[in-house]
Coordinates of C-alpha atoms in Angstrom, one line a residue:
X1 CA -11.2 49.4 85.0
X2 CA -11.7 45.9 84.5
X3 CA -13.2 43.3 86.7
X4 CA -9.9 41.9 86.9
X5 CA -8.0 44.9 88.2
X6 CA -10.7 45.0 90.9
X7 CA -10.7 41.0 92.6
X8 CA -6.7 42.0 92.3
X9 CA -7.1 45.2 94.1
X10 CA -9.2 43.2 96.7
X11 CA -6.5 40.5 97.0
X12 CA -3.4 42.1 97.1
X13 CA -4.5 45.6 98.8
X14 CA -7.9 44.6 100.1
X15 CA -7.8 42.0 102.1
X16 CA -3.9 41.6 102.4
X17 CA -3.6 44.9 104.3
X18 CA -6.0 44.3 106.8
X19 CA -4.8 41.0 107.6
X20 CA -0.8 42.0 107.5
X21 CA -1.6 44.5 110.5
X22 CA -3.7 42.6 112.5
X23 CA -1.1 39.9 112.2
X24 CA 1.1 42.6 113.1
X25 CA -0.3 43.5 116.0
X26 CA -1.0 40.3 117.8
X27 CA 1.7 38.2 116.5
X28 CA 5.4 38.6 117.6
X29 CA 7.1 40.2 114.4
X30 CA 9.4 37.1 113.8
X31 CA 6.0 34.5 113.7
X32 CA 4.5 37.1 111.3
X33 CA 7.4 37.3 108.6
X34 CA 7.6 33.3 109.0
X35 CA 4.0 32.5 108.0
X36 CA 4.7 35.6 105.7
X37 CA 7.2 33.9 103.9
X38 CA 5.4 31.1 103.3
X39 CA 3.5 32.6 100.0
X40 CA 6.6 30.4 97.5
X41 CA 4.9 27.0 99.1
X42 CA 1.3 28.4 98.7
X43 CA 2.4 29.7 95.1
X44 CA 3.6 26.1 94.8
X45 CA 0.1 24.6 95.9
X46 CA -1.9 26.9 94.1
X47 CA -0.1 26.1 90.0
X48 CA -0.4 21.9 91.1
X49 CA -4.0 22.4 92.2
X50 CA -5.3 24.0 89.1
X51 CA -2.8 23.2 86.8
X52 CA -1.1 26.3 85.9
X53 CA 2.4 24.7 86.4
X54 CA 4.7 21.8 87.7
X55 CA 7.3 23.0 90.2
X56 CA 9.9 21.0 90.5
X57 CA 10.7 19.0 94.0
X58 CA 14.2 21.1 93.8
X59 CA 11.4 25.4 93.8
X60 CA 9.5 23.3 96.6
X61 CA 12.9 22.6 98.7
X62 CA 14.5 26.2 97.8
X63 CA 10.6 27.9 99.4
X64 CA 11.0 25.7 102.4
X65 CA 14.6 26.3 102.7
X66 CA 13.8 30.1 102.7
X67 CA 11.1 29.8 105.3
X68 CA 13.4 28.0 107.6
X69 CA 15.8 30.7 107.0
X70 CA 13.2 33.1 108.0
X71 CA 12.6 31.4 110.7
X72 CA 15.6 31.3 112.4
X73 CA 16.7 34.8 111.5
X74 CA 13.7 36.3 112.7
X75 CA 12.0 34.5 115.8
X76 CA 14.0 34.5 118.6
X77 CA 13.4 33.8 122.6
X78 CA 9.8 32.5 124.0
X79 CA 7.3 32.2 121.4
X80 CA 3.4 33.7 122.2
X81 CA 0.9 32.5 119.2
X82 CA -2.7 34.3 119.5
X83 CA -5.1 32.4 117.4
X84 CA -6.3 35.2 115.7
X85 CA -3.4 37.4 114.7
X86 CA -2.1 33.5 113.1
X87 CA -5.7 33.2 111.2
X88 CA -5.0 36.6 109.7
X89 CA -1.5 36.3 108.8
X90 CA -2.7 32.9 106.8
X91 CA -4.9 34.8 105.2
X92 CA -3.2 37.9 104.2
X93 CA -0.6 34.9 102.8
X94 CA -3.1 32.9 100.9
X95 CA -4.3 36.3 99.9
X96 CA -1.7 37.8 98.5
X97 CA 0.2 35.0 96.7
X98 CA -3.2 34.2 95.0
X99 CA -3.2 37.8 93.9
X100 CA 0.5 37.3 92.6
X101 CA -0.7 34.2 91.2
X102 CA -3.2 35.9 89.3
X103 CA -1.6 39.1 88.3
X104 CA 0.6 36.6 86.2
X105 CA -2.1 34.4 84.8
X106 CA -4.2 37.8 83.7
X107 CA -1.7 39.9 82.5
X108 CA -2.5 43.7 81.8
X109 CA -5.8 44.3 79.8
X110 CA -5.5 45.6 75.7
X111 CA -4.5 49.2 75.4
X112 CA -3.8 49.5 79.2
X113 CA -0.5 50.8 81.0
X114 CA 0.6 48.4 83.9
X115 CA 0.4 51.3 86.1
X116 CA -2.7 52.0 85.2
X117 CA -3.8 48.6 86.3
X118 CA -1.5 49.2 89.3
X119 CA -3.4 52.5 90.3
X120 CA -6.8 50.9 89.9
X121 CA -6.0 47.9 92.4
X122 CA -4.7 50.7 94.9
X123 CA -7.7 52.6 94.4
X124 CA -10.2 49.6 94.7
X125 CA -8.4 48.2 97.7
X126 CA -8.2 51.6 99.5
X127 CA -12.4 51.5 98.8
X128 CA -12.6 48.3 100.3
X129 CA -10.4 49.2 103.8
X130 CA -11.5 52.6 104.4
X131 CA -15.0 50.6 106.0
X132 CA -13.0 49.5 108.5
X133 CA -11.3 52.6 109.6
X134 CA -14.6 53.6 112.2
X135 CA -14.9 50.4 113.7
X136 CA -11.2 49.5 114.2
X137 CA -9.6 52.5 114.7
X138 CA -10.8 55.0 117.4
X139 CA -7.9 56.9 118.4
X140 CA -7.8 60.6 118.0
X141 CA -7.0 62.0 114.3
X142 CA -4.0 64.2 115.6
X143 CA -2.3 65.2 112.0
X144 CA 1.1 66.5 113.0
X145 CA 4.3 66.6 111.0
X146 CA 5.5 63.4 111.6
X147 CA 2.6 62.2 110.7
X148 CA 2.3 63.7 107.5
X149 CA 5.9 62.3 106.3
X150 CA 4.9 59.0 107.7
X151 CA 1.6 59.2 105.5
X152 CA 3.5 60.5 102.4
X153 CA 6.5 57.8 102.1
X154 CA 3.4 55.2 102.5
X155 CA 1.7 56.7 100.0
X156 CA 4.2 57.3 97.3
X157 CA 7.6 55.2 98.2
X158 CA 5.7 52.6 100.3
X159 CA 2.7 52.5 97.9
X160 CA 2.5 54.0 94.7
X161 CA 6.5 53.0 93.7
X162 CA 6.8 49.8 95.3
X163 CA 3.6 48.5 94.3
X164 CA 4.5 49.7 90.4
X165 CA 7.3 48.1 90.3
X166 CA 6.5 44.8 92.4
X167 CA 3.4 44.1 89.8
X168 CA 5.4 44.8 87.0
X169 CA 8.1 41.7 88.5
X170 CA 5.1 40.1 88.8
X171 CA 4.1 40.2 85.0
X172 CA 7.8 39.5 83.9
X173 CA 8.7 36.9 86.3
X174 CA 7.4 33.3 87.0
X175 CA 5.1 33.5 90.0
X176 CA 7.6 31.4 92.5
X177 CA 10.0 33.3 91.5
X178 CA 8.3 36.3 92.5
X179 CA 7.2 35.1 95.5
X180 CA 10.8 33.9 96.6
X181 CA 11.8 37.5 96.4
X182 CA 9.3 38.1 99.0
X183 CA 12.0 36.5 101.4
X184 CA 13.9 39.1 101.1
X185 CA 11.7 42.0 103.1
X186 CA 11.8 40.0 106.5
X187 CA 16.0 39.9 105.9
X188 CA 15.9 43.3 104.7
X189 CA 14.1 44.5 107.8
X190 CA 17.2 42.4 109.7
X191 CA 19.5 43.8 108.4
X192 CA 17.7 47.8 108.9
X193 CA 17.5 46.9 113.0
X194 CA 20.9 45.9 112.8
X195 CA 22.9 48.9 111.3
X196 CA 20.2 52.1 112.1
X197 CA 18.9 50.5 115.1
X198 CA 21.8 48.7 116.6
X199 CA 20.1 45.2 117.4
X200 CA 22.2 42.3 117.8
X201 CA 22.0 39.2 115.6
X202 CA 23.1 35.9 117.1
X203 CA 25.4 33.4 115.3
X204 CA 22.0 30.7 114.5
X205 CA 20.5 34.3 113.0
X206 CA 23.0 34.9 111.1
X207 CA 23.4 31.8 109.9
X208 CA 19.1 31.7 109.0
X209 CA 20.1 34.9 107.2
X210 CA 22.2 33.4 104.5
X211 CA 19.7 30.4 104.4
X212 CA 17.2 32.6 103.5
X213 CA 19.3 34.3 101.1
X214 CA 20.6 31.5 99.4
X215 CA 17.0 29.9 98.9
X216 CA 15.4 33.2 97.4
X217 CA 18.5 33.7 94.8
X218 CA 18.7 30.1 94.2
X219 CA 15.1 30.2 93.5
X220 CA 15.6 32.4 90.8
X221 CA 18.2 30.2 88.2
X222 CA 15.2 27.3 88.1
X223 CA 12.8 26.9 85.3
X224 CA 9.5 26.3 85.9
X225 CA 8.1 23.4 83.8
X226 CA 5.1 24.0 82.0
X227 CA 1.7 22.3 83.3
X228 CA 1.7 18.4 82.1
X229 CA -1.4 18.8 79.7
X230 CA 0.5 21.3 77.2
X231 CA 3.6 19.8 77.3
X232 CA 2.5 16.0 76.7
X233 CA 0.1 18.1 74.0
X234 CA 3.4 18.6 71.7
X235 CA 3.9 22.0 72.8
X236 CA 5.8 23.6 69.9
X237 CA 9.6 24.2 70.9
X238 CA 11.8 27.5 70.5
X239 CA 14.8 28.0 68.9
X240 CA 17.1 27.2 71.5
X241 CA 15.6 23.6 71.7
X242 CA 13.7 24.5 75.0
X243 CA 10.3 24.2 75.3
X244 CA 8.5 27.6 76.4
X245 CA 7.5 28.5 80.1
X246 CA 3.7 28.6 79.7
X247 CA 3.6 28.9 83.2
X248 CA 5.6 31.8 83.4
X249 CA 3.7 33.7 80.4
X250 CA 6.3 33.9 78.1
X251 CA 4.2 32.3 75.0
X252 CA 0.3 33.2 75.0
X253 CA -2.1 30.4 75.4
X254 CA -4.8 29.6 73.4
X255 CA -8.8 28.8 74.4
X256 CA -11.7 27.7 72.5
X257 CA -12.5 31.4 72.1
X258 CA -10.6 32.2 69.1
X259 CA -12.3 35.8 68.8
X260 CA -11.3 36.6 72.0
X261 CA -8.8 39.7 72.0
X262 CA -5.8 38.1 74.8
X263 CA -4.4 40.1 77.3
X264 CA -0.9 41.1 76.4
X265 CA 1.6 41.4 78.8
X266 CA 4.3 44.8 78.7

């Protein structure tokens, strides 16, 4: 396992976890997938800051546009904020797209399966929750049926598949990009309570719905610029005239450390 695998488990199982259900818990669900869908603009702050990319003003209108869409599909009535369930729903955020930010600057280490990587971060952030079970949770360990399907589709559909395949987006994919598809869980979780549960969506929801959904797919046709260093460095261009997206991954970079074996990306 390498040391990256692990502050990735920490971040994007780890730490996000927690956070998501204490969030969960204390926050109306609509607040929660709004601050949730915030991770594009923190994606956004986090390539300017250290220089990993340049997003340009139309990725930072297209993450805002999604959040207001979020926002209107999702919170709905009287609004009740409790300072901590906010606190952690920042954090599992901040946590999470810094995880999805790094999974993309890292890459997968030589000789090593991405789903190899992907089972080592599940393994390293299931270490670092299962603390927590004995001093948050002290409800009787009643194992029934239903408990045992709800256990297995976290596991393998809700864990082990959806993890696989979200890091492996995450490789192949710019990080905004990535993050934009993020949007689509709240509006997927709309649309679930309105054809299996039966709930009602007004005419402004509806309307926050295809904001969303026009700001996540948008997101997706624009290129992300490479950070200003390389490119005013004479970045070498490709075939097609275009210069490459370092900030997406697609060409390696190179450091002082010439011996160094880079992590390749599959």
């Amino acid at each position: 396992m390498a040391t990256e695998d692990a502050a990735l488990g920490l971040l994007n199982i780890g730490l996000f976890f927690p956070m998501l259900f204490v969030a969960a818990y204390r926050l109306p669900g609509g607040v929660a997938a709004v601050v949730g869908s915030a991770q594009p603009l923190v994606v956004v702050a986090i390539s300017m800051i250290f220089g990993w990319g340049r997003p340009r003003p139309i990725q930072v209108g297209l993450a805002a546009m999604a959040v207001i869409g979020v926002a209107l599909t999702a919170v709905s009535g009287a609004i009740r904020l409790d300072a901590t369930g906010l606190a952690a729903a920042v954090v599992g955020a901040v946590s999470m797209a810094t995880g999805v930010a790094l999974t993309k600057r890292w890459g997968v280490p030589p000789d090593t399966s991405p789903l190899n990587s992907t089972a080592w971060q599940l393994l390293v952030g299931g270490i670092a929750i299962t603390p927590l079970i004995p001093i948050v949770d002290n409800g009787p360990w009643a194992i029934d049926t239903e408990a045992v399907v709800g256990y297995a589709w976290l596991a393998v559909i809700g864990g082990a598949l959806a993890y696989s395949l979200w890091f492996r987006g995450a490789r192949a994919l710019p990080t905004a990009k990535v993050t934009l598809l993020g949007v689509l869980s709240p509006l997927t979780a709309a649309v679930i309570g309105w054809v299996v549960l039966g709930q009602n969506m007004t005419g402004l929801q509806c309307a926050g719905f295809g904001i969303a959904l026009v700001g996540s797919i948008a997101g997706q046709f624009v290129r992300t610029r490479p950070p200003r260093s390389e490119s005013s460095a004479g970045t070498a261009r490709t075939s097609t005239g275009d210069l490459p997206d370092v900030a997406s991954g697609s060409v390696p970079r190179i450091t002082g450390d010439t011996n160094r074996t880079p992590r390749s990306r599959r």
